[in-house]
Coordinates of C-alpha atoms in Angstrom, one line a residue:
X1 CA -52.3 2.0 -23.2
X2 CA -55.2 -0.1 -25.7
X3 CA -55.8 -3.8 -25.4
X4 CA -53.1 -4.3 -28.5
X5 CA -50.6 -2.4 -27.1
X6 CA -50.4 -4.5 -23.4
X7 CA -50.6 -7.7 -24.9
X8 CA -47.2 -6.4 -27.3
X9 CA -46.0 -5.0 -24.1
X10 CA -46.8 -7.9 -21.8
X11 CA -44.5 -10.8 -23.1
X12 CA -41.2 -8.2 -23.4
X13 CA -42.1 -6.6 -19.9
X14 CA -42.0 -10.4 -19.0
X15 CA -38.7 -11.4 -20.3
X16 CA -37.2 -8.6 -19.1
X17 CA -38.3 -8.8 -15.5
X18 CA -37.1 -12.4 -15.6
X19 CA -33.6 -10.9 -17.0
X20 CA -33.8 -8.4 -14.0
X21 CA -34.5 -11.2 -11.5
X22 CA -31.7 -13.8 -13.5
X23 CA -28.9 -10.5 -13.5
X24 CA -29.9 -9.4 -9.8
X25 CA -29.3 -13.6 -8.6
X26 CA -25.8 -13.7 -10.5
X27 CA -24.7 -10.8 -9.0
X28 CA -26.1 -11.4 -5.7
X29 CA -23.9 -14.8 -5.9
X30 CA -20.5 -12.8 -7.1
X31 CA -20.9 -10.5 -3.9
X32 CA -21.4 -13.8 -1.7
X33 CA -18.3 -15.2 -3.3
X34 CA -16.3 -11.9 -2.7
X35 CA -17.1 -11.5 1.0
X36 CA -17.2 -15.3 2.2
X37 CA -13.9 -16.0 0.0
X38 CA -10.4 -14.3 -0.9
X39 CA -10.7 -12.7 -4.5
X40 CA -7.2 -12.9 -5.6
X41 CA -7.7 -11.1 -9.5
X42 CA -4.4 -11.1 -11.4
X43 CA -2.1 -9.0 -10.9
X44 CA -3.6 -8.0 -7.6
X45 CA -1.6 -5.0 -5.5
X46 CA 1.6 -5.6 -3.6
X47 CA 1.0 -5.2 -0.1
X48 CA 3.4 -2.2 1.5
X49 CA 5.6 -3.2 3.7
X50 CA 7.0 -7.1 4.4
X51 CA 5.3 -9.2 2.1
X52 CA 1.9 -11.0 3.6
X53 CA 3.4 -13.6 6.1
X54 CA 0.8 -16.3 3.9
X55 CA 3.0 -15.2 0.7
X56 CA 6.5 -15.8 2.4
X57 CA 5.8 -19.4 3.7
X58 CA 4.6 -20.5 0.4
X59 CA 8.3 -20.3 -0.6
X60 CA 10.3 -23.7 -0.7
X61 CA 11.4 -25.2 2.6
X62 CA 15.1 -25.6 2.9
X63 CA 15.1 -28.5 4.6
X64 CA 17.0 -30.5 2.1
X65 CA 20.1 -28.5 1.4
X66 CA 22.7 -29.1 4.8
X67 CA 23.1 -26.9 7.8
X68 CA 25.1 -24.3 8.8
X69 CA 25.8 -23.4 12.5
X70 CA 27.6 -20.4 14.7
X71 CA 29.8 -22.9 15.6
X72 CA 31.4 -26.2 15.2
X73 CA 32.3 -28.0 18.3
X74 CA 33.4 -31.4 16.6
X75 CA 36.3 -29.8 14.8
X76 CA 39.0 -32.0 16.6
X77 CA 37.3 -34.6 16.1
X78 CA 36.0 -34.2 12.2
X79 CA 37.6 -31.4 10.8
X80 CA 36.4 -28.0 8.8
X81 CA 32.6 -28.0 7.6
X82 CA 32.3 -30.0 4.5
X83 CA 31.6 -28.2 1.4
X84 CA 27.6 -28.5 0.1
X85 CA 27.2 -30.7 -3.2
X86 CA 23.9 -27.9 -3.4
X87 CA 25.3 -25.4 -5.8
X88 CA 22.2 -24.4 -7.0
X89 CA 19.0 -23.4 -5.6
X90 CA 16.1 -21.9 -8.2
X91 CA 13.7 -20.1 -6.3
X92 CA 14.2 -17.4 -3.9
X93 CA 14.1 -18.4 -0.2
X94 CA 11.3 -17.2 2.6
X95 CA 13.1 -14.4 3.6
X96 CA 13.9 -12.7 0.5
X97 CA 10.2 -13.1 -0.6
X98 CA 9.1 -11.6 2.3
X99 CA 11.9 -8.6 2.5
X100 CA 11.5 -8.0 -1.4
X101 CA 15.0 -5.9 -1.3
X102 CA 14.6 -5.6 -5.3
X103 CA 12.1 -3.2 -4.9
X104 CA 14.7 -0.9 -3.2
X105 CA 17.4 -1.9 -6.0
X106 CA 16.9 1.4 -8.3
X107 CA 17.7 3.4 -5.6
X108 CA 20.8 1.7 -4.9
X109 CA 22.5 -1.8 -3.7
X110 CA 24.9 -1.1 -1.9
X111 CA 27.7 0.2 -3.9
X112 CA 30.8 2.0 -2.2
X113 CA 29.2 0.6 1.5
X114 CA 31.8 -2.0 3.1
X115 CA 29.9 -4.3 5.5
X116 CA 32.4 -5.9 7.7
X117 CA 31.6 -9.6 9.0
X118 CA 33.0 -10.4 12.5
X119 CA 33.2 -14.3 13.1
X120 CA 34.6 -17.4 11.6
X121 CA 36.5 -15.7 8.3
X122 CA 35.2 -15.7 5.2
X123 CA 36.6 -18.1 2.7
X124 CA 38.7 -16.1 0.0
X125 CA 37.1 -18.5 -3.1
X126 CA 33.8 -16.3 -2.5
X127 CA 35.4 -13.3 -4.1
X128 CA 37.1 -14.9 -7.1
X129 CA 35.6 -16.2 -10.0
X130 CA 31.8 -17.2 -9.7
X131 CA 31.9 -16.8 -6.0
X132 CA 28.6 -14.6 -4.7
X133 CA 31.2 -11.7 -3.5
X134 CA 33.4 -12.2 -6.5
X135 CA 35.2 -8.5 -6.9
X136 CA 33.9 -7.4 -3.5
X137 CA 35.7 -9.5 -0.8
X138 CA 38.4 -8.1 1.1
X139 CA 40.1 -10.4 3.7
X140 CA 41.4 -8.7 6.8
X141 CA 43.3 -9.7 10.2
X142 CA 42.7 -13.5 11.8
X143 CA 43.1 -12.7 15.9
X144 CA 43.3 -16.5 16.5
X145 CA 45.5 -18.7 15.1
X146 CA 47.4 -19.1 11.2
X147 CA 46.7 -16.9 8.5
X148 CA 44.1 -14.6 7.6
X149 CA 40.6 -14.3 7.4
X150 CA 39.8 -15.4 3.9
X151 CA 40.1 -18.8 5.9
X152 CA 36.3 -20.4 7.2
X153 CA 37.2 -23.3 8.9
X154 CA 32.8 -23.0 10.3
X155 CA 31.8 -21.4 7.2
X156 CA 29.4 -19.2 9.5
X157 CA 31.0 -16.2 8.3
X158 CA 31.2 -17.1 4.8
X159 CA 27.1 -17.8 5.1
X160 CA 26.3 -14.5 6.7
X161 CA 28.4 -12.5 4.2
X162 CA 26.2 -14.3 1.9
X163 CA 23.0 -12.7 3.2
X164 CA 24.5 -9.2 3.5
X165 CA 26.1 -8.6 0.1
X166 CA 25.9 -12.6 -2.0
X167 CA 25.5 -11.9 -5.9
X168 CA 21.9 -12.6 -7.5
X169 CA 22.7 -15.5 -9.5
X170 CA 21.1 -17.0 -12.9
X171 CA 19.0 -19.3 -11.2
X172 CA 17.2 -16.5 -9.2
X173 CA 18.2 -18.3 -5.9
X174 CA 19.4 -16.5 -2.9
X175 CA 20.8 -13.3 -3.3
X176 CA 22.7 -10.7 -0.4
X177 CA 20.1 -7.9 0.4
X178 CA 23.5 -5.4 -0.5
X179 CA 24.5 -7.1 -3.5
X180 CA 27.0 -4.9 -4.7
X181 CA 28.7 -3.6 -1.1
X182 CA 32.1 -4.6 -0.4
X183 CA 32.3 -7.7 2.8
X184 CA 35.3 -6.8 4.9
X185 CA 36.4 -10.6 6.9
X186 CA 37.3 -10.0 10.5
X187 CA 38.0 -13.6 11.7
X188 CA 37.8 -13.0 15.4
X189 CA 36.9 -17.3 16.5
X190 CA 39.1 -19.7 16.8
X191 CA 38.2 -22.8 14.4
X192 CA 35.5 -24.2 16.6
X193 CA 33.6 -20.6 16.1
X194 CA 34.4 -19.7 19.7
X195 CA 35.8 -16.7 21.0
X196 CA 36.3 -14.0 23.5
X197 CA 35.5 -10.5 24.8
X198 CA 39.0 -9.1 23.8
X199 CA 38.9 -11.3 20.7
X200 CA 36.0 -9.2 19.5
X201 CA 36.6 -5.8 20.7
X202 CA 40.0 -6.2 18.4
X203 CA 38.0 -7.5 16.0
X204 CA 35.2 -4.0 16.1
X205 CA 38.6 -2.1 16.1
X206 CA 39.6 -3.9 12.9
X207 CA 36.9 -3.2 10.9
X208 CA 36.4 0.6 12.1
X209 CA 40.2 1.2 10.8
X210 CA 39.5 -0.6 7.9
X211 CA 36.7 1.2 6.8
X212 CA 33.9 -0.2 6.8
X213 CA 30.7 1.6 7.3
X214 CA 28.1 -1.7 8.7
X215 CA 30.0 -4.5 11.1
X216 CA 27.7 -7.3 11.5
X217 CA 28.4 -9.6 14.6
X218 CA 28.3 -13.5 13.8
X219 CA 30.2 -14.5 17.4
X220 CA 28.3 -12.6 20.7
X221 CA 29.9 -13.3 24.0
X222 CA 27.8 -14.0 26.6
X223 CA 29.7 -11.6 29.1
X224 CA 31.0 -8.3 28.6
X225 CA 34.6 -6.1 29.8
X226 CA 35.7 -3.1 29.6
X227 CA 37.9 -3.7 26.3
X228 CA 35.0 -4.7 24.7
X229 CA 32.9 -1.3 25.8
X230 CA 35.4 1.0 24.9
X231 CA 35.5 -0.7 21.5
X232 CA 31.6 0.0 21.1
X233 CA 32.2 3.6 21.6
X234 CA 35.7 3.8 19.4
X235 CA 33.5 2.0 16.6
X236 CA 30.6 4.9 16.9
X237 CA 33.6 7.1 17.1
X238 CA 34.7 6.2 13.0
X239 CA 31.2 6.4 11.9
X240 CA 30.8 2.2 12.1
X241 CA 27.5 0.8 13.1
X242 CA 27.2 -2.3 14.8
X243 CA 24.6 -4.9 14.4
X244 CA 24.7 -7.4 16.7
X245 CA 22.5 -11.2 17.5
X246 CA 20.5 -10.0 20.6
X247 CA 21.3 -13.7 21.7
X248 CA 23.1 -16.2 20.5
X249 CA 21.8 -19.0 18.1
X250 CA 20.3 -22.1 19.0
X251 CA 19.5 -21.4 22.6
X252 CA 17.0 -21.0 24.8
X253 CA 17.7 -16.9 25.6
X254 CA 17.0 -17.2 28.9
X255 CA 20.6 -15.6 30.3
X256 CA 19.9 -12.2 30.1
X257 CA 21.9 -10.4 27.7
X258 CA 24.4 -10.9 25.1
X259 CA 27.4 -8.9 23.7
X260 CA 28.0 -6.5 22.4
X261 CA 24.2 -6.5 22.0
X262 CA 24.1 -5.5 25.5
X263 CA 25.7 -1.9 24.7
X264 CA 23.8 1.2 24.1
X265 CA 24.1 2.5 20.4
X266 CA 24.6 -1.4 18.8
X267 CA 21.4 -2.2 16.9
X268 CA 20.3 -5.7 18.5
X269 CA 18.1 -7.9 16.2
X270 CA 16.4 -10.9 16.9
X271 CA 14.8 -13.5 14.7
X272 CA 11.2 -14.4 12.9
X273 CA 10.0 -17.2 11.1
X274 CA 8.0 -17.1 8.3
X275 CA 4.4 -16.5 10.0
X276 CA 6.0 -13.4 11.4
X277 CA 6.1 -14.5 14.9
X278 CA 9.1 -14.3 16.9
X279 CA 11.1 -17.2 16.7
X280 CA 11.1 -19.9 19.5
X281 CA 13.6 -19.4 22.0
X282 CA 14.7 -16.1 20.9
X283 CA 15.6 -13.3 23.7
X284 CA 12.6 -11.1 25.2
X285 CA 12.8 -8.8 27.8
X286 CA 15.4 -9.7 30.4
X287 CA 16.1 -8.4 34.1
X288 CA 16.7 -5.3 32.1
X289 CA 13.2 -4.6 30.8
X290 CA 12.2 -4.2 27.1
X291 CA 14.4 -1.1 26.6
X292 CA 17.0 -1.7 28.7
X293 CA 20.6 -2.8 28.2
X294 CA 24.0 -2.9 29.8
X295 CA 25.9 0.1 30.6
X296 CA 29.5 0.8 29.6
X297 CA 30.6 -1.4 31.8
X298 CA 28.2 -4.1 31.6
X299 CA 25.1 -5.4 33.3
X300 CA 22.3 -7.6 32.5
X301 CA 19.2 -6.8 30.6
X302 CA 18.1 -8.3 27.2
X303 CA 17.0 -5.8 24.7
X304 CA 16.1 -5.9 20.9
X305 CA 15.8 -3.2 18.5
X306 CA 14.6 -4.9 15.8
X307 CA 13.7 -8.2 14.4
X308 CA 14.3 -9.8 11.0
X309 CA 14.2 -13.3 9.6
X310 CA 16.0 -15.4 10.8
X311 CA 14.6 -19.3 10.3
X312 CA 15.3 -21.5 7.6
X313 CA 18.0 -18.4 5.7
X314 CA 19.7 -20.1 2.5
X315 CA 23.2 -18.7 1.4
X316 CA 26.2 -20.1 -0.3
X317 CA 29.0 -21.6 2.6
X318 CA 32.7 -22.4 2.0
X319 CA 33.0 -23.9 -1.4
X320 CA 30.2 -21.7 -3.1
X321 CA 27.3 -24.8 -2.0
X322 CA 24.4 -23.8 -0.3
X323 CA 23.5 -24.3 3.1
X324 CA 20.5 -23.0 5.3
X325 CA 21.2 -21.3 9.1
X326 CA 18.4 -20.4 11.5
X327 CA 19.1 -17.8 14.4
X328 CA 19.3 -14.2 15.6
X329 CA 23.0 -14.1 13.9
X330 CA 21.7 -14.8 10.5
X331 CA 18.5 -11.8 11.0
X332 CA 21.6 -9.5 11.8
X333 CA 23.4 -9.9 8.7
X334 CA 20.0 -8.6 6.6
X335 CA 19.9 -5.8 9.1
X336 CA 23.2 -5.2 8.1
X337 CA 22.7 -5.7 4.5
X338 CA 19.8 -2.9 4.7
X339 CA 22.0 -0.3 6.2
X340 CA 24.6 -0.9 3.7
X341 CA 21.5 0.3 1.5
X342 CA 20.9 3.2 3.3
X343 CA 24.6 4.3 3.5
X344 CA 25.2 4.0 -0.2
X345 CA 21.8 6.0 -0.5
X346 CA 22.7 8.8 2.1
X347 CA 26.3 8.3 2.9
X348 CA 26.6 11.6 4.8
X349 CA 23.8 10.0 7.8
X350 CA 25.7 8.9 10.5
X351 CA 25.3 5.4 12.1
X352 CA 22.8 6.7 14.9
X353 CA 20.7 8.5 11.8
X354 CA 20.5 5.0 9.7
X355 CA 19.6 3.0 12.9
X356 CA 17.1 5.3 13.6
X357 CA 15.6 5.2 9.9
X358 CA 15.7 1.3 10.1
X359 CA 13.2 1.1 13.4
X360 CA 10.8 4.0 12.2
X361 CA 9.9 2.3 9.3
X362 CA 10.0 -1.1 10.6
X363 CA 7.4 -2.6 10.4
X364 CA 5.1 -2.0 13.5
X365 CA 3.5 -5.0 16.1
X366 CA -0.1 -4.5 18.0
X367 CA 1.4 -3.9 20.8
X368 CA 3.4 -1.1 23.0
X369 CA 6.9 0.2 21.6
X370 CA 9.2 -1.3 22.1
X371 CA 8.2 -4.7 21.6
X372 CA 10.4 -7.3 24.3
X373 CA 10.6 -9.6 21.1
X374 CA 10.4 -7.8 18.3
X375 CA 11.6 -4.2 19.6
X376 CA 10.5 -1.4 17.2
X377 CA 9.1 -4.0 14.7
X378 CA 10.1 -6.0 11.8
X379 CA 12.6 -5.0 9.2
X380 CA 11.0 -3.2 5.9
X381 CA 14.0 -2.8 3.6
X382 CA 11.9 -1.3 1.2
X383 CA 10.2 1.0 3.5
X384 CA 13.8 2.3 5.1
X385 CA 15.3 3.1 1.7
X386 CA 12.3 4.6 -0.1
X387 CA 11.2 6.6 2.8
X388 CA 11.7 10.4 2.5
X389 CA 13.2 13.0 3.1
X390 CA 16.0 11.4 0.5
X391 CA 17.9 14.6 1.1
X392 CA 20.1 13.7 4.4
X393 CA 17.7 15.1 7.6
X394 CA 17.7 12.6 10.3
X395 CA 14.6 10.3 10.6
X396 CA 12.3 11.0 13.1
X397 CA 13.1 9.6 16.3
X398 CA 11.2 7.0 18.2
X399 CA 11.6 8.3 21.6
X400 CA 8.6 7.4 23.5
X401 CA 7.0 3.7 23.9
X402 CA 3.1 4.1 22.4
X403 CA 0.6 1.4 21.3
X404 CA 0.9 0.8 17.4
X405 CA -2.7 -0.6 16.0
X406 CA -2.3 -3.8 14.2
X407 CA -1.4 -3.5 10.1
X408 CA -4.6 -3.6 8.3
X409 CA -6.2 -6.4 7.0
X410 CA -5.4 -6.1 3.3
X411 CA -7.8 -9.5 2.5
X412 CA -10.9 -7.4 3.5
X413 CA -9.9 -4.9 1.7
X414 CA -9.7 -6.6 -1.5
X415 CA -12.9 -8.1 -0.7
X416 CA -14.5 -5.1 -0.7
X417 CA -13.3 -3.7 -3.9
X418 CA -14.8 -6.8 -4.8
X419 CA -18.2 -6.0 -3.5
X420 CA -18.1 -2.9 -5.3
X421 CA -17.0 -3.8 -8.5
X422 CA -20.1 -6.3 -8.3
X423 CA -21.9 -3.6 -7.2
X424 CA -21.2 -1.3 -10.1
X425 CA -21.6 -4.4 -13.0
X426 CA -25.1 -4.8 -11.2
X427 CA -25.7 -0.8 -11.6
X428 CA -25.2 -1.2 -15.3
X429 CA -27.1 -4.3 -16.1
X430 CA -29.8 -2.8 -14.8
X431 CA -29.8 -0.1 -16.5
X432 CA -29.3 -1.9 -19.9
X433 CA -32.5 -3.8 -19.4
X434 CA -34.2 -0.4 -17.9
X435 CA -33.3 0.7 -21.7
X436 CA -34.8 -2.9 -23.4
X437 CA -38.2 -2.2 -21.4
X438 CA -38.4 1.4 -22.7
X439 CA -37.4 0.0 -26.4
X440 CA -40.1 -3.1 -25.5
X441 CA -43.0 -0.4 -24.7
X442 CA -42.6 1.7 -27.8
X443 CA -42.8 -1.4 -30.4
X444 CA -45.7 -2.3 -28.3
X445 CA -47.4 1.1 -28.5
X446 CA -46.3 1.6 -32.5
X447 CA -49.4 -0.9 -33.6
X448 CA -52.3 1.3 -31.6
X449 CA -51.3 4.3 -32.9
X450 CA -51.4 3.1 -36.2
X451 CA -54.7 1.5 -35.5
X452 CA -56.0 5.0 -34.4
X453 CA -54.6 7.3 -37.5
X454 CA -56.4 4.4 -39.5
X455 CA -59.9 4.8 -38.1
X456 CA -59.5 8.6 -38.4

């Protein structure tokens, strides 16, 4: 190249390396930022499975609408449970962020599936009118006391019916996981929210005559009989699966196991919070071991199947107000709600088939199977319904404990489709100024040429 043509070339070769050098820094900086830091770009993809645990707690607290409990041991003394002035809440609670049961929606909510809720009653004004099971609320037998079970003098049945099969409403509060199934009331308590091992196995009877495909157990007994255990098997008998608190709520679950829990073939759930950690308190492995259980006649042993969340739950109580529950009883009644799903999806499976579906694609711990506090894993609604084949075979079976690798961390994940993306922009801008140097040299070469054909 001549003396003219380096001095044209020199001052573009110049800017451009200083380009190079400016492009190279900035994109040295956005692949800094993308491995030191989250990159959260809109409309980023939802993680499969339970929502991110991050995502769940960011939801409101409940801590300001009034509490519901299994039981109410001041009713002498005070009367029924108030009704809550809350009649509104206008964001979707913890759990239902986490659970995201919409996503199973198309394939079905629960239609033609009646859930049947064992415990306090369920008061009759949640199936007329505006009430979350308006339509879909059928009151069956009271086995204590007056009346019939569209009485709630607790409300605790009214508030897990709620969770199973409550109405989305306007406001996009709190809505069932099953919010079209049918809720068949079994009040099997007295009005305290006490009752017994005959009480109950009447009460399993009830709702396998009546028809109901789910029973949900709101009242465990801590001891079991023989009433009670023939019960179990006359439920699996009619095609009814049980779900069951694998302790009760609100204590410390350190006396072994709980009923009808206790029994093979009921699906025993026990509670999370909205970290995903088991829930203080909550039963682990008892004298039983992780897997074990009580046989038909009883025996101690604490075991869990699955787990579900169960802290902080929001649903409407007697009176349509909202009220918010913590405890194994309330992570049962979304275990229910999800095999209502599956039995309007499939409603040939049988109850062992759908219990079986709901641990394989739970959602899996680090640790070996079956978890003492979290048995098979957490519940993944959306991962149970949408999981193939659609067509009726059984889910595969979980028969033999192995050691589960924890879930993926989705946060390096994005960060390194970050670092690629960066990556790629730095590829090109390179190459765009590769292409201004080229253009640079050849209107720096164009005046020797011309200064040569001249002189010839």
């Amino acid at each position: 190249m001549t003396g003219p043509a380096r001095e044209a070339a020199g001052p573009v070769g110049a800017a451009v390396r200083r380009g190079r050098r400016a492009v190279a820094g900035a994109a040295a900086v956005w692949a800094a930022a993308a491995l030191l830091g989250p990159v959260a770009p809109a409309g980023a993809d939802t993680p499969v499975g339970p929502a991110a645990p991050g995502a769940a707690a960011a939801s409101p607290a409940a801590g300001d609408l009034p509490a519901m409990s299994q039981t109410l041991p001041d009713v002498r003394e005070n009367g029924c449970r108030k009704p809550s002035t809350r009649t509104t809440v206008d964001r979707a609670p913890w759990a239902q962020v986490y659970l995201r049961p919409e996503s199973a929606w198309p394939l079905g909510r629960g239609a033609g599936v009646t859930v049947a809720v064992l415990g306090s009653g369920v008061d009759a004004s949640a199936g007329t009118g505006s009430g979350v099971l308006a339509g879909r609320l059928r009151t069956g037998p009271r086995l204590h006391g007056q009346g019939d079970a569209g009485r709630d003098c607790v409300g605790h049945g009214t508030f897990l019916a709620g969770l199973v099969a409550g109405r989305r409403t306007p406001d996009s509060g709190p809505a069932g996981i099953a919010p079209e199934a049918t809720v068949l009331a079994v009040a099997v308590t007295d009005d305290a929210g006490t009752t017994t091992p005959d009480l109950l196995a009447q009460g399993i009877r009830a709702a396998a005559d009546g028809g109901a495909r789910v029973a949900v157990v709101g009242a465990p007994v801590p001891a079991p009989n023989q009433a009670l255990a023939d019960a179990v098997e006359y439920a699996a008998a009619k095609g009814l699966l049980l779900v069951a608190p694998a302790g009760p709520d609100g204590q410390s679950g350190k006396g072994g196991a709980v009923f009808p829990a206790g029994y093979p073939g009921v699906l025993a759930v026990a509670s999370i919070g909205p970290g995903g950690a088991p829930s203080p308190g909550d039963p682990g492995a008892g004298p039983g071991g992780p897997a074990g259980g009580a046989g038909p006649g009883g025996g101690p042993g604490t075991r869990v199947d699955l787990a579900a969340p169960g802290e902080g739950l929001q649903a409407a109580g007697p009176g349509g107000g909202y009220f918010t529950a913590s405890g194994p009883s309330g992570a049962a009644a979304l275990v229910a709600g999800a095999a209502a799903l599956l039995f309007s999806r499939e409603p040939g499976w049988t109850p062992a088939q759908v219990a079986e579906r709901l641990k394989s694609t739970a959602y899996r711990p680090g640790s070996s199977l079956p978890d003492p506090a979290v048995g098979w894993g957490t519940l993944d609604v959306v991962a149970a319904v949408t999981a193939q084949p659609p067509g009726g075979g059984a889910p595969g079976a979980a028969a033999e404990p192995v050691t589960v690798p924890p879930p993926p961390d989705r946060t390096a994940l994005t960060r390194a489709s970050a670092v690629a993306g960066a990556s790629a922009g730095l590829v090109a801008v390179i190459a765009l100024a590769a292409a201004v140097v080229r253009a640079g040299r050849r209107r720096g070469a164009a005046p020797g040429r011309r200064g040569r054909q001249s002189a010839g």
